[in-house]
CSV table of C-alpha atoms in Angstrom, one decimal:
chain,number,residue,atom,x,y,z
A,277,MET,CA,-10.3,-16.1,32.5
A,278,ALA,CA,-11.3,-16.8,28.9
A,279,ASP,CA,-11.6,-20.4,27.7
A,280,LYS,CA,-8.2,-21.4,26.2
A,281,ARG,CA,-9.9,-22.6,23.0
A,282,GLY,CA,-11.8,-19.3,22.5
A,283,VAL,CA,-8.8,-17.0,22.4
A,284,THR,CA,-7.1,-16.4,19.0
A,285,ILE,CA,-3.7,-15.1,18.3
A,286,ARG,CA,-5.2,-12.1,16.7
A,287,GLU,CA,-7.2,-11.2,19.9
A,288,LEU,CA,-4.0,-11.7,21.9
A,289,ALA,CA,-2.1,-9.4,19.7
A,290,GLN,CA,-4.9,-6.7,19.9
A,291,ALA,CA,-5.0,-7.0,23.7
A,292,ALA,CA,-1.2,-6.7,24.0
A,293,GLY,CA,-1.1,-3.8,21.5
A,294,VAL,CA,1.4,-5.6,19.2
A,295,SER,CA,1.5,-7.3,15.9
A,296,ILE,CA,0.7,-11.0,15.3
A,297,GLY,CA,4.4,-11.5,14.4
A,298,THR,CA,5.5,-10.1,17.7
A,299,VAL,CA,3.2,-12.4,19.6
A,300,SER,CA,4.6,-15.3,17.6
A,301,ARG,CA,8.2,-14.4,18.4
A,302,ALA,CA,7.4,-13.8,22.1
A,303,LEU,CA,5.7,-17.1,22.6
A,304,LYS,CA,8.3,-19.0,20.6
A,305,GLY,CA,11.1,-17.4,22.6
A,306,GLN,CA,12.7,-16.1,19.4
A,307,PRO,CA,15.2,-13.2,19.2
A,308,GLY,CA,14.4,-9.7,18.0
A,309,LEU,CA,12.2,-8.4,20.9
A,310,SER,CA,13.0,-6.4,24.0
A,311,GLU,CA,12.5,-8.2,27.3
A,312,GLN,CA,9.8,-5.7,28.2
A,313,THR,CA,7.8,-6.5,25.0
A,314,ARG,CA,8.2,-10.3,25.5
A,315,SER,CA,7.1,-10.0,29.2
A,316,GLN,CA,4.1,-7.9,28.2
A,317,VAL,CA,3.0,-10.5,25.6
A,318,LEU,CA,3.4,-13.4,28.0
A,319,ASP,CA,1.5,-11.6,30.8
A,320,VAL,CA,-1.4,-10.9,28.5
A,321,ALA,CA,-1.4,-14.5,27.2
A,322,GLN,CA,-1.6,-15.8,30.8
A,323,GLN,CA,-4.4,-13.3,31.7
A,324,LEU,CA,-6.5,-14.4,28.7
A,325,GLY,CA,-5.7,-18.1,29.1
A,326,TYR,CA,-4.2,-18.4,25.6
A,327,ASP,CA,-3.2,-21.9,24.7
A,328,THR,CA,0.6,-21.5,24.1
A,329,ALA,CA,0.7,-25.0,22.6
A,330,LYS,CA,-0.8,-23.4,19.5
A,331,LEU,CA,2.6,-21.9,18.7
A,332,ARG,CA,5.3,-24.6,18.7
A,333,THR,CA,8.8,-23.5,19.4
A,334,GLY,CA,11.5,-23.9,16.7
A,335,LYS,CA,11.2,-23.8,12.9
A,336,PRO,CA,8.0,-24.8,11.1
A,337,ARG,CA,7.3,-28.5,10.7
A,338,ARG,CA,5.8,-28.0,7.3
A,339,ILE,CA,5.3,-24.9,5.0
A,340,LEU,CA,2.4,-24.7,2.7
A,341,PHE,CA,2.9,-22.9,-0.7
A,342,LEU,CA,-0.4,-21.2,-1.6
A,343,TYR,CA,-1.2,-19.9,-5.1
A,344,ASN,CA,-4.3,-18.6,-6.9
A,345,ARG,CA,-5.6,-21.3,-9.1
A,346,SER,CA,-6.7,-18.7,-11.7
A,347,ILE,CA,-3.1,-18.5,-12.9
A,348,GLY,CA,-3.4,-22.1,-14.1
A,349,SER,CA,-0.8,-24.8,-13.6
A,350,LEU,CA,2.4,-23.9,-11.7
A,351,ALA,CA,4.3,-26.2,-14.0
A,352,ASN,CA,3.4,-24.1,-17.0
A,353,ASN,CA,3.8,-20.7,-15.4
A,354,PRO,CA,7.2,-19.1,-16.4
A,355,PHE,CA,7.3,-17.0,-13.3
A,356,TYR,CA,5.8,-18.7,-10.2
A,357,SER,CA,7.3,-22.1,-11.1
A,358,TYR,CA,10.7,-20.5,-10.4
A,359,VAL,CA,9.4,-18.9,-7.2
A,360,LEU,CA,8.2,-22.3,-6.1
A,361,HIS,CA,11.6,-23.8,-6.9
A,362,GLY,CA,13.4,-21.2,-4.8
A,363,ALA,CA,11.1,-21.8,-1.8
A,364,GLU,CA,11.6,-25.6,-2.1
A,365,THR,CA,15.4,-25.1,-2.2
A,366,ALA,CA,15.2,-23.1,1.1
A,367,CYS,CA,13.0,-25.7,2.7
A,368,ARG,CA,15.2,-28.5,1.6
A,369,GLU,CA,18.3,-26.8,3.0
A,370,ALA,CA,16.5,-26.4,6.4
A,371,GLY,CA,15.0,-29.9,6.4
A,372,VAL,CA,11.4,-28.5,6.3
A,373,PRO,CA,8.8,-30.2,4.1
A,374,LEU,CA,7.0,-28.0,1.6
A,375,SER,CA,3.5,-28.8,0.2
A,376,ILE,CA,1.4,-27.0,-2.4
A,377,MET,CA,-2.2,-25.9,-2.4
A,378,SER,CA,-4.3,-23.8,-4.8
A,379,VAL,CA,-6.9,-21.3,-3.6
A,380,LEU,CA,-10.2,-20.6,-5.4
A,381,ALA,CA,-12.8,-18.0,-4.6
A,382,GLY,CA,-15.2,-19.4,-1.9
A,383,ASP,CA,-12.8,-22.2,-0.7
A,384,ASP,CA,-12.8,-23.2,2.9
A,385,VAL,CA,-9.2,-22.4,3.2
A,386,ALA,CA,-8.8,-23.1,6.9
A,387,SER,CA,-10.1,-26.7,6.6
A,388,GLN,CA,-7.8,-27.3,3.6
A,389,VAL,CA,-4.8,-25.9,5.4
A,390,ARG,CA,-5.5,-28.2,8.4
A,391,ARG,CA,-5.5,-31.2,6.1
A,392,HIS,CA,-2.0,-30.3,5.0
A,393,GLU,CA,-0.9,-30.2,8.6
A,394,SER,CA,1.1,-27.1,7.9
A,395,ASP,CA,2.1,-24.5,10.5
A,396,ALA,CA,3.4,-21.7,8.2
A,397,LEU,CA,2.0,-20.3,4.9
A,398,LEU,CA,3.8,-18.8,1.8
A,399,GLY,CA,1.4,-17.1,-0.5
A,400,ALA,CA,2.6,-16.4,-4.1
A,401,GLY,CA,0.9,-13.9,-6.4
A,402,TYR,CA,-2.3,-11.9,-6.1
A,403,PHE,CA,-5.1,-12.9,-3.7
A,404,ASP,CA,-8.2,-10.7,-3.6
A,405,PRO,CA,-9.3,-9.3,-0.2
A,406,GLU,CA,-11.8,-12.1,0.4
A,407,ALA,CA,-9.1,-14.8,-0.1
A,408,MET,CA,-6.6,-12.9,2.0
A,409,ASP,CA,-9.1,-12.7,4.9
A,410,ALA,CA,-9.6,-16.5,4.6
A,411,ILE,CA,-5.9,-17.1,4.6
A,412,ARG,CA,-5.2,-14.8,7.6
A,413,ARG,CA,-8.0,-16.5,9.6
A,414,CYS,CA,-5.8,-19.6,9.6
A,415,GLU,CA,-3.7,-17.6,12.1
A,416,LEU,CA,-0.5,-19.1,11.0
A,417,PRO,CA,2.8,-17.3,10.2
A,418,LEU,CA,2.4,-15.9,6.7
A,419,VAL,CA,4.8,-14.4,4.1
A,420,LEU,CA,3.6,-13.1,0.7
A,421,VAL,CA,5.6,-13.1,-2.5
A,422,ASP,CA,4.8,-10.8,-5.5
A,423,HIS,CA,1.9,-9.3,-3.5
A,424,PHE,CA,1.3,-6.7,-0.8
A,425,PHE,CA,-1.2,-6.7,2.1
A,426,PRO,CA,-1.1,-4.4,5.1
A,427,GLY,CA,0.2,-6.0,8.3
A,428,VAL,CA,1.9,-9.0,6.5
A,429,ARG,CA,5.6,-9.7,5.7
A,430,CYS,CA,5.9,-9.3,1.9
A,431,VAL,CA,8.8,-10.0,-0.5
A,432,ASN,CA,8.8,-8.3,-3.9
A,433,ASP,CA,11.2,-7.1,-6.6
A,434,ASP,CA,11.7,-3.4,-7.1
A,435,ASN,CA,8.9,-3.1,-9.6
A,436,GLN,CA,8.8,0.7,-9.8
A,437,LEU,CA,12.5,1.0,-10.5
A,438,GLY,CA,12.4,-1.9,-13.0
A,439,ALA,CA,9.7,-0.2,-15.0
A,440,TRP,CA,11.5,3.1,-14.8
A,441,LEU,CA,14.7,1.6,-16.1
A,442,ALA,CA,12.8,-0.1,-19.0
A,443,THR,CA,11.0,3.1,-20.0
A,444,ARG,CA,14.1,5.3,-19.7
A,445,HIS,CA,15.9,2.8,-22.0
A,446,LEU,CA,13.3,3.3,-24.7
A,447,LEU,CA,13.3,7.1,-24.2
A,448,ASP,CA,17.1,7.3,-24.2
A,449,GLY,CA,17.1,5.3,-27.5
A,450,GLY,CA,15.1,8.1,-29.2
A,451,ALA,CA,11.5,6.8,-28.9
A,452,ARG,CA,9.0,9.6,-29.3
A,453,ARG,CA,5.7,7.8,-28.6
A,454,VAL,CA,6.2,5.2,-25.8
A,455,ALA,CA,3.2,3.1,-25.0
A,456,ALA,CA,2.6,0.6,-22.2
A,457,ILE,CA,0.6,-2.6,-21.9
A,458,PHE,CA,-0.5,-3.6,-18.4
A,459,GLY,CA,-2.4,-6.3,-16.7
A,460,PRO,CA,-4.9,-5.7,-13.8
A,461,LEU,CA,-3.7,-2.6,-11.9
A,462,ALA,CA,-5.2,-4.1,-8.7
A,463,HIS,CA,-2.2,-6.3,-8.6
A,464,HIS,CA,0.6,-4.8,-6.4
A,465,SER,CA,3.4,-5.4,-8.9
A,466,VAL,CA,1.5,-4.2,-11.9
A,467,SER,CA,0.4,-0.9,-10.2
A,468,LEU,CA,4.0,-0.2,-9.2
A,469,ARG,CA,5.2,-0.9,-12.8
A,470,ALA,CA,2.6,1.6,-14.0
A,471,LYS,CA,4.0,4.2,-11.6
A,472,GLY,CA,7.5,3.5,-12.8
A,473,PHE,CA,6.5,3.9,-16.4
A,474,ARG,CA,4.7,7.2,-15.7
A,475,ARG,CA,7.6,8.5,-13.6
A,476,ALA,CA,10.0,7.9,-16.4
A,477,LEU,CA,7.8,9.9,-18.8
A,478,TYR,CA,7.4,12.7,-16.3
A,479,GLU,CA,11.2,13.0,-15.7
A,480,ALA,CA,11.8,13.0,-19.4
A,481,GLY,CA,9.4,16.0,-19.8
A,482,ARG,CA,6.9,13.9,-21.8
A,483,LEU,CA,3.2,14.6,-21.5
A,484,PHE,CA,1.4,11.5,-20.3
A,485,ASP,CA,-1.3,10.4,-22.8
A,486,PRO,CA,-3.7,7.8,-21.4
A,487,ASP,CA,-4.4,6.6,-25.0
A,488,TYR,CA,-0.9,5.1,-25.0
A,489,GLU,CA,-1.5,3.0,-21.8
A,490,VAL,CA,-3.7,0.0,-22.4
A,491,THR,CA,-4.8,-2.8,-20.1
A,492,LEU,CA,-5.4,-6.4,-21.1
A,493,ASP,CA,-9.0,-7.3,-21.6
A,494,PRO,CA,-9.8,-9.9,-18.8
A,495,ALA,CA,-12.6,-11.4,-20.9
A,496,LEU,CA,-10.1,-12.7,-23.5
A,497,GLU,CA,-7.6,-15.6,-23.3
A,498,TYR,CA,-4.2,-14.4,-22.3
A,499,ARG,CA,-2.5,-14.6,-25.7
A,500,ASP,CA,-5.5,-13.0,-27.4
A,501,ALA,CA,-5.5,-10.2,-24.8
A,502,GLY,CA,-1.9,-9.4,-25.6
A,503,ARG,CA,-2.6,-9.3,-29.3
A,504,ASP,CA,-5.8,-7.2,-28.8
A,505,ALA,CA,-3.9,-4.7,-26.7
A,506,MET,CA,-1.4,-4.2,-29.5
A,507,ARG,CA,-4.1,-4.0,-32.0
A,508,ARG,CA,-5.6,-1.1,-30.0
A,509,LEU,CA,-2.3,0.7,-29.9
A,510,LEU,CA,-1.7,0.4,-33.6
A,511,ALA,CA,-5.1,1.7,-34.3
A,512,LEU,CA,-4.2,5.1,-32.7
A,513,PRO,CA,-3.9,8.1,-35.1
A,514,GLU,CA,-0.2,8.1,-34.2
A,515,PRO,CA,0.8,4.6,-33.3
A,516,PRO,CA,3.6,4.1,-30.8
A,517,ASP,CA,7.2,3.6,-31.9
A,518,ALA,CA,8.1,1.8,-28.6
A,519,VAL,CA,6.2,-0.4,-26.1
A,520,PHE,CA,6.9,-1.4,-22.5
A,521,ALA,CA,4.9,-4.5,-21.6
A,522,TYR,CA,4.4,-5.4,-18.0
A,523,ASN,CA,5.7,-8.9,-18.5
A,524,ASP,CA,7.6,-10.8,-21.1
A,525,SER,CA,4.7,-13.0,-22.3
A,526,THR,CA,2.6,-10.0,-23.2
A,527,ALA,CA,5.5,-8.4,-25.0
A,528,ILE,CA,6.0,-11.6,-27.1
A,529,PHE,CA,2.3,-11.7,-28.0
A,530,ALA,CA,2.4,-8.1,-29.0
A,531,ILE,CA,5.6,-8.6,-31.1
A,532,GLU,CA,3.9,-11.5,-32.8
A,533,PHE,CA,0.9,-9.3,-33.8
A,534,CYS,CA,3.2,-6.5,-35.1
A,535,ARG,CA,5.2,-8.8,-37.3
A,536,GLU,CA,2.0,-10.2,-38.8
A,537,ARG,CA,1.1,-6.6,-39.6
A,538,GLY,CA,4.3,-6.2,-41.5
A,539,LEU,CA,6.1,-4.1,-38.9
A,540,ARG,CA,9.8,-4.7,-38.2
A,541,VAL,CA,11.1,-5.1,-34.7
A,542,PRO,CA,13.1,-3.0,-33.6
A,543,GLU,CA,13.4,-1.0,-36.8
A,544,ASP,CA,9.7,0.2,-36.9
A,545,ILE,CA,8.7,-0.4,-33.3
A,546,ARG,CA,10.8,-1.4,-30.3
A,547,PHE,CA,9.8,-3.5,-27.3
A,548,ILE,CA,10.8,-4.3,-23.8
A,549,GLY,CA,9.2,-6.7,-21.3
A,550,TYR,CA,9.6,-7.6,-17.6
A,551,ASP,CA,10.6,-10.8,-15.7
A,552,ASP,CA,13.2,-12.3,-18.0
A,553,ILE,CA,11.5,-15.6,-18.5
A,554,GLU,CA,13.4,-18.2,-20.4
A,555,GLU,CA,11.5,-17.6,-23.7
A,556,ALA,CA,12.6,-14.0,-23.7
A,557,ALA,CA,16.2,-14.8,-24.7
A,558,HIS,CA,15.0,-17.3,-27.4
A,559,ASN,CA,12.3,-15.2,-29.0
A,560,LYS,CA,12.8,-13.9,-32.5
A,561,PRO,CA,13.9,-11.1,-32.1
A,562,SER,CA,15.3,-11.7,-28.6
A,563,LEU,CA,13.4,-9.7,-26.0
A,564,SER,CA,14.8,-6.9,-23.9
A,565,THR,CA,13.5,-7.1,-20.4
A,566,VAL,CA,13.9,-6.4,-16.7
A,567,LYS,CA,15.5,-9.3,-14.9
A,568,MET,CA,15.0,-10.2,-11.2
A,569,ASP,CA,16.0,-13.4,-9.4
A,570,LYS,CA,12.7,-15.2,-9.4
A,571,GLU,CA,14.0,-18.1,-7.3
A,572,ALA,CA,15.4,-15.7,-4.8
A,573,LEU,CA,11.9,-14.3,-4.2
A,574,GLY,CA,10.7,-17.8,-3.1
A,575,HIS,CA,14.0,-18.5,-1.2
A,576,VAL,CA,13.9,-15.3,0.8
A,577,ALA,CA,10.2,-15.8,1.7
A,578,ALA,CA,10.7,-19.4,2.8
A,579,ARG,CA,13.7,-18.4,4.9
A,580,ALA,CA,11.7,-15.7,6.6
A,581,LEU,CA,9.2,-18.3,7.7
A,582,ILE,CA,11.8,-20.8,8.7
A,583,GLU,CA,13.6,-18.2,10.8
A,584,GLY,CA,10.4,-16.7,12.3
A,585,ASP,CA,11.0,-13.4,10.6
A,586,ILE,CA,7.4,-12.5,9.9
A,587,GLU,CA,7.2,-8.9,11.2
A,588,PRO,CA,5.2,-6.8,8.6
A,589,ASN,CA,7.6,-5.5,6.0
A,590,ASP,CA,7.9,-5.1,2.3
A,591,ALA,CA,11.3,-6.3,1.2
A,592,SER,CA,12.4,-5.3,-2.3
A,593,LEU,CA,14.9,-7.5,-4.3
A,594,PRO,CA,17.1,-5.8,-6.9
A,595,VAL,CA,16.4,-5.7,-10.6
A,596,GLU,CA,18.6,-5.5,-13.7
A,597,LEU,CA,17.9,-4.1,-17.2
A,598,VAL,CA,18.8,-6.6,-20.0
A,599,VAL,CA,19.1,-5.2,-23.5
A,600,ARG,CA,18.5,-7.5,-26.4
A,601,GLU,CA,17.5,-7.2,-30.1
A,602,SER,CA,13.9,-6.0,-29.6
A,603,SER,CA,15.0,-2.6,-28.4
A,604,ARG,CA,18.6,-2.2,-29.4
A,605,VAL,CA,19.4,1.0,-31.1
A,606,GLY,CA,23.0,2.2,-31.7
A,607,ASP,CA,25.1,2.0,-28.5
A,608,VAL,CA,22.4,2.4,-25.9
A,609,ASP,CA,23.1,-0.2,-23.3
A,610,VAL,CA,22.3,-1.3,-19.7
A,611,ALA,CA,24.9,1.0,-18.2
A,612,GLY,CA,23.8,4.0,-20.2
A,613,ALA,CA,20.2,3.5,-19.1
A,614,GLU,CA,21.0,3.1,-15.4
A,615,ALA,CA,23.6,5.9,-15.3
A,616,ALA,CA,21.6,8.5,-17.1
A,617,PRO,CA,20.7,11.5,-14.8
A,618,ALA,CA,17.1,12.4,-14.2
A,619,ARG,CA,16.0,15.1,-16.5
A,620,LYS,CA,14.4,18.3,-15.3
A,621,PRO,CA,10.6,18.0,-15.9
A,622,GLY,CA,9.1,20.3,-18.4
A,623,ARG,CA,5.9,22.3,-18.2
A,624,GLN,CA,3.9,19.6,-20.0
A,625,ALA,CA,5.1,16.9,-17.7
A,626,ALA,CA,4.3,19.0,-14.6
A,627,ALA,CA,0.8,19.5,-15.9
A,628,ALA,CA,0.4,15.8,-16.5
A,629,LYS,CA,1.5,15.0,-13.0
A,630,GLY,CA,-1.0,17.2,-11.5
């Protein structure tokens, strides 16, 4: 029989042929498993001498909110600050304390997590594979928000549909040269938004031109990167007449650059962003965007941890198109964009897809 302290939950899951989440549920006596699966896990745990005290029954005593420190202060982040607030609300409702910890490359994540005395983790935003390995080695229940990692419970908004709605709105308004500005495509949400953008072009029979899709320069400060991306688009032989930006902040920086160049928004060039941060409604002109319930992302993720619902899954929360001054043309509105039927792809689009 193996020494109790030498058996990890990951090894137990592998020996039983089930997921870590299934092991957690079986040892905690939580619902959602067949009696056969529960008995199988308990038998293997006994055979290996797994210390069942490692998994306390009931809801977590404390949840730890993890974020990548490279995004800067949560207090100044117009997206993840709302995610945090949603998670805190769910924890407050359940009587579970929530603490916060930033993660940097090379951190000894396990020792820092132990100091927080947490027994469940909520990771918000992108973590590179090395950081994810360090987080998973903590062997605690884990849910990710605005990220995807195989074998982990994830909570996202419907990024691909949101980008499709945004791009179709620009196309339905008569745009002939629709461009896009994206952040790092390694990020799950960004890559899906790029797919939604390209899908909308394909379905509209538009040839995808890579020159009209630019990525922020990671070597520049965030504001400068947004302005630089717009500079590159305006330098094209035929500049775009509409732009989809992968988030609202980038759209606002791009609009700022266009107005300094003497372009009128939306008369000369139209814009739409994503996230519906507070500044979007107050920008001049007000920014069209894709809205999702940012607090709901955090709330749903925290509730999953509190209820022990950590089976691998990628839940998608709904999105909504919000049309404001930056893209408004005639009578094109939210309902029109959402209800418009998919157009039959043309030959050019089919070639682009291949």
